[in-house]
mmCIF file of C-alpha atoms in Angstrom:
data_model
loop_
_atom_site.group_PDB
_atom_site.id
_atom_site.type_symbol
_atom_site.label_atom_id
_atom_site.label_comp_id
_atom_site.label_asym_id
_atom_site.label_seq_id
_atom_site.Cartn_x
_atom_site.Cartn_y
_atom_site.Cartn_z
ATOM 1 C CA MET A 1 357.049 9.351 32.237
ATOM 2 C CA ILE A 2 354.407 7.954 29.892
ATOM 3 C CA LEU A 3 354.892 6.723 26.327
ATOM 4 C CA LEU A 4 352.059 7.329 23.841
ATOM 5 C CA THR A 5 351.767 5.450 20.570
ATOM 6 C CA THR A 6 349.185 4.293 18.042
ATOM 7 C CA SER A 7 348.146 1.154 16.237
ATOM 8 C CA ARG A 8 350.382 0.019 13.379
ATOM 9 C CA ARG A 9 348.569 1.914 10.626
ATOM 10 C CA PRO A 10 347.181 5.097 12.189
ATOM 11 C CA THR A 11 344.913 7.489 10.348
ATOM 12 C CA ARG A 12 345.443 11.257 10.313
ATOM 13 C CA ARG A 13 342.764 11.665 12.966
ATOM 14 C CA ILE A 14 344.538 9.230 15.318
ATOM 15 C CA ARG A 15 347.870 11.003 14.797
ATOM 16 C CA THR A 16 346.225 14.350 15.535
ATOM 17 C CA LEU A 17 344.607 12.911 18.676
ATOM 18 C CA CYS A 18 348.061 11.768 19.832
ATOM 19 C CA HIS A 19 349.509 15.246 19.212
ATOM 20 C CA ASP A 20 346.601 16.762 21.162
ATOM 21 C CA PHE A 21 347.240 14.348 24.048
ATOM 22 C CA VAL A 22 350.903 15.390 24.161
ATOM 23 C CA ARG A 23 349.883 19.066 24.308
ATOM 24 C CA SER A 24 347.255 18.383 26.997
ATOM 25 C CA VAL A 25 348.950 15.921 29.383
ATOM 26 C CA PRO A 26 352.310 16.734 31.008
ATOM 27 C CA ASN A 27 355.142 14.149 31.091
ATOM 28 C CA ILE A 28 353.980 12.246 28.029
ATOM 29 C CA VAL A 29 356.139 11.366 25.003
ATOM 30 C CA ARG A 30 354.781 10.250 21.635
ATOM 31 C CA ILE A 31 356.574 7.853 19.302
ATOM 32 C CA ASN A 32 355.715 6.510 15.879
ATOM 33 C CA ARG A 33 355.034 2.810 16.247
ATOM 34 C CA GLY A 34 355.909 1.620 12.770
ATOM 35 C CA LYS A 35 356.294 -2.162 12.778
ATOM 36 C CA LEU A 36 356.971 -2.493 16.509
ATOM 37 C CA ASN A 37 355.042 -5.122 18.444
ATOM 38 C CA LEU A 38 354.090 -4.563 22.092
ATOM 39 C CA ASP A 39 357.417 -5.960 23.328
ATOM 40 C CA GLY A 40 359.265 -3.561 21.024
ATOM 41 C CA ILE A 41 357.195 -0.675 22.370
ATOM 42 C CA ALA A 42 358.078 -1.767 25.924
ATOM 43 C CA GLU A 43 361.794 -1.807 25.032
ATOM 44 C CA ARG A 44 361.515 1.665 23.522
ATOM 45 C CA ALA A 45 359.717 2.879 26.661
ATOM 46 C CA VAL A 46 362.543 1.558 28.849
ATOM 47 C CA GLU A 47 365.059 3.417 26.639
ATOM 48 C CA LEU A 48 363.084 6.633 27.218
ATOM 49 C CA ASN A 49 362.720 5.948 30.984
ATOM 50 C CA ALA A 50 358.944 5.594 30.677
ATOM 51 C CA ASN A 51 357.162 3.146 32.964
ATOM 52 C CA ARG A 52 353.665 3.397 31.467
ATOM 53 C CA ILE A 53 352.323 3.106 27.913
ATOM 54 C CA VAL A 54 349.128 4.375 26.269
ATOM 55 C CA VAL A 55 348.148 2.778 22.931
ATOM 56 C CA ILE A 56 345.406 4.336 20.803
ATOM 57 C CA ASP A 57 344.059 1.649 18.469
ATOM 58 C CA ARG A 58 342.197 2.124 15.218
ATOM 59 C CA TRP A 59 338.663 0.996 14.438
ATOM 60 C CA LYS A 60 336.871 1.824 11.171
ATOM 61 C CA ALA A 61 339.291 4.618 10.208
ATOM 62 C CA GLY A 62 339.132 6.394 13.553
ATOM 63 C CA PRO A 63 340.243 6.025 17.151
ATOM 64 C CA GLY A 64 338.674 2.785 18.398
ATOM 65 C CA LYS A 65 340.065 2.009 21.822
ATOM 66 C CA ILE A 66 342.546 3.266 24.353
ATOM 67 C CA LYS A 67 344.700 0.660 26.093
ATOM 68 C CA LEU A 68 346.784 1.363 29.179
ATOM 69 C CA PHE A 69 349.901 -0.649 30.083
ATOM 70 C CA ARG A 70 352.405 -0.625 32.923
ATOM 71 C CA ILE A 71 355.967 -1.905 32.521
ATOM 72 C CA GLU A 72 356.966 -4.353 35.262
ATOM 73 C CA GLN A 73 359.885 -6.755 35.736
ATOM 74 C CA THR A 74 357.764 -9.575 34.287
ATOM 75 C CA GLY A 75 356.906 -7.569 31.176
ATOM 76 C CA LEU A 76 354.004 -5.491 29.950
ATOM 77 C CA ILE A 77 350.945 -5.562 32.245
ATOM 78 C CA SER A 78 347.568 -4.384 30.965
ATOM 79 C CA VAL A 79 345.926 -1.865 33.301
ATOM 80 C CA PRO A 80 342.157 -1.385 33.514
ATOM 81 C CA PRO A 81 340.096 0.208 32.145
ATOM 82 C CA LEU A 82 340.091 -0.648 28.453
ATOM 83 C CA MET A 83 338.208 2.280 26.906
ATOM 84 C CA TYR A 84 336.255 1.921 23.662
ATOM 85 C CA VAL A 85 335.950 5.257 21.874
ATOM 86 C CA ALA A 86 332.616 6.347 20.376
ATOM 87 C CA GLY A 87 333.803 9.702 19.079
ATOM 88 C CA VAL A 88 336.546 12.301 19.262
ATOM 89 C CA ARG A 89 336.532 16.051 18.877
ATOM 90 C CA LEU A 90 340.064 17.297 18.285
ATOM 91 C CA ARG A 91 341.719 20.417 19.635
ATOM 92 C CA ARG A 92 341.625 22.186 16.266
ATOM 93 C CA GLU A 93 337.822 21.829 16.218
ATOM 94 C CA PHE A 94 337.449 24.034 19.313
ATOM 95 C CA GLU A 95 337.508 27.813 19.122
ATOM 96 C CA ALA A 96 339.829 28.301 22.100
ATOM 97 C CA LYS A 97 343.493 28.163 21.121
ATOM 98 C CA THR A 98 346.004 27.433 23.876
ATOM 99 C CA LYS A 99 349.606 26.410 24.254
ATOM 100 C CA GLN A 100 350.891 23.206 25.790
ATOM 101 C CA VAL A 101 349.454 22.471 29.226
ATOM 102 C CA ARG A 102 352.011 22.584 32.055
ATOM 103 C CA SER A 103 349.842 21.633 35.048
ATOM 104 C CA LEU A 104 346.878 19.278 34.835
ATOM 105 C CA VAL A 105 344.402 17.900 37.356
ATOM 106 C CA VAL A 106 341.677 15.249 37.017
ATOM 107 C CA THR A 107 338.203 16.473 37.982
ATOM 108 C CA THR A 108 334.635 15.207 38.033
ATOM 109 C CA GLU A 109 331.289 16.276 39.425
ATOM 110 C CA PRO A 110 330.555 14.769 42.867
ATOM 111 C CA GLU A 111 327.035 13.740 41.817
ATOM 112 C CA ASN A 112 328.293 11.621 38.894
ATOM 113 C CA PRO A 113 327.611 7.858 38.940
ATOM 114 C CA THR A 114 330.133 5.517 40.522
ATOM 115 C CA GLU A 115 331.362 4.325 37.096
ATOM 116 C CA THR A 116 332.475 7.855 36.194
ATOM 117 C CA ILE A 117 334.130 8.349 39.576
ATOM 118 C CA ARG A 118 335.914 5.005 39.187
ATOM 119 C CA ILE A 119 337.251 6.069 35.757
ATOM 120 C CA THR A 120 338.411 9.366 37.274
ATOM 121 C CA GLU A 121 340.292 7.550 40.038
ATOM 122 C CA GLN A 122 341.937 5.143 37.599
ATOM 123 C CA LEU A 123 343.013 7.905 35.174
ATOM 124 C CA SER A 124 344.369 9.945 38.073
ATOM 125 C CA ASP A 125 346.424 6.983 39.303
ATOM 126 C CA PHE A 126 347.671 5.969 35.861
ATOM 127 C CA PHE A 127 348.680 9.452 34.663
ATOM 128 C CA ASN A 128 349.984 10.319 38.154
ATOM 129 C CA LEU A 129 347.777 13.418 38.346
ATOM 130 C CA PRO A 130 345.974 14.815 41.392
ATOM 131 C CA ARG A 131 342.198 14.366 41.640
ATOM 132 C CA LEU A 132 340.334 17.383 43.010
ATOM 133 C CA PRO A 133 336.905 19.027 42.938
ATOM 134 C CA ILE A 134 336.664 21.753 40.268
ATOM 135 C CA ASP A 135 336.483 24.673 42.716
ATOM 136 C CA GLU A 136 339.732 23.618 44.462
ATOM 137 C CA ALA A 137 341.523 22.911 41.178
ATOM 138 C CA ALA A 138 340.786 26.395 39.780
ATOM 139 C CA THR A 139 343.239 28.065 42.133
ATOM 140 C CA LYS A 140 346.173 25.672 41.669
ATOM 141 C CA TYR A 141 346.142 24.251 38.135
ATOM 142 C CA GLN A 142 346.115 25.492 34.558
ATOM 143 C CA ALA A 143 343.892 22.813 33.008
ATOM 144 C CA SER A 144 341.635 19.911 33.893
ATOM 145 C CA MET A 145 341.006 16.449 32.478
ATOM 146 C CA HIS A 146 337.287 16.448 33.259
ATOM 147 C CA VAL A 147 335.346 13.155 33.312
ATOM 148 C CA SER A 148 331.562 13.454 33.048
ATOM 149 C CA LEU A 149 328.456 12.135 31.309
ATOM 150 C CA ASP A 150 327.181 13.700 28.105
ATOM 151 C CA ALA A 151 323.517 14.141 27.111
ATOM 152 C CA SER A 152 323.243 10.523 25.921
ATOM 153 C CA GLN A 153 324.698 9.222 29.225
ATOM 154 C CA CYS A 154 328.030 8.205 27.649
ATOM 155 C CA THR A 155 331.217 8.849 29.595
ATOM 156 C CA GLN A 156 333.150 11.784 28.235
ATOM 157 C CA ILE A 157 336.743 12.839 28.895
ATOM 158 C CA THR A 158 337.445 16.446 28.005
ATOM 159 C CA PHE A 159 340.244 18.895 28.635
ATOM 160 C CA MET A 160 339.289 22.309 29.996
ATOM 161 C CA PHE A 161 341.171 25.515 30.717
ATOM 162 C CA ILE A 162 340.247 25.929 34.382
ATOM 163 C CA PRO A 163 340.074 29.615 35.265
ATOM 164 C CA GLN A 164 337.492 30.337 32.553
ATOM 165 C CA MET A 165 336.166 26.739 32.249
ATOM 166 C CA VAL A 166 336.717 26.865 28.477
ATOM 167 C CA GLU A 167 336.915 23.538 26.671
ATOM 168 C CA ILE A 168 340.253 23.310 24.851
ATOM 169 C CA GLY A 169 340.100 19.703 23.655
ATOM 170 C CA PRO A 170 340.448 16.969 22.843
ATOM 171 C CA ARG A 171 337.062 15.571 23.873
ATOM 172 C CA ILE A 172 336.847 11.763 23.918
ATOM 173 C CA THR A 173 333.437 10.109 24.187
ATOM 174 C CA LEU A 174 333.541 6.513 25.401
ATOM 175 C CA SER A 175 331.036 3.919 24.229
ATOM 176 C CA LYS A 176 332.123 1.187 26.619
ATOM 177 C CA VAL A 177 334.556 0.698 29.493
ATOM 178 C CA VAL A 178 335.914 -2.787 30.278
ATOM 179 C CA TRP A 179 337.339 -3.327 33.764
ATOM 180 C CA GLU A 180 338.402 -6.989 33.422
ATOM 181 C CA VAL A 181 341.229 -6.458 30.955
ATOM 182 C CA PRO A 182 342.650 -9.589 29.278
ATOM 183 C CA LEU A 183 346.393 -10.103 29.572
#
């Protein structure tokens, strides 16, 4: 199971992004952080039987970065990549209305650059989701976490309803991806 939380003083947009994540990714639980530090979040995750944590931090009144952590015997271990967010389009801003996603797969185009494929592999491993080509995923899964490049060559993570390939949101555009994550 995965625990999802925010920075200490989240904005409405960050809270909505967290709600959208919960509706889009199976086996994820959201908690309000309040005054908890990272160790407190780790303790809460252990109480909920979660072994991974996603923290969405704030930057200039919006989602700023997404940090991934794994809980080990030695404590909280930061997992690459550290993703800096350039922009977010929430689920309510899309026309397609769907219910909570029950089965999700990570997809990407085979001709994407190695950076995008590397992000796809890491997200698949962290969220414990299968990674398949789009045509194979259409027959087995309800939705897709699709990693691609947008028109300005920024990495984009979007959630799509597979049979019709309709974007259901959220869409997260990344400005920068850091692979050497500080402890």
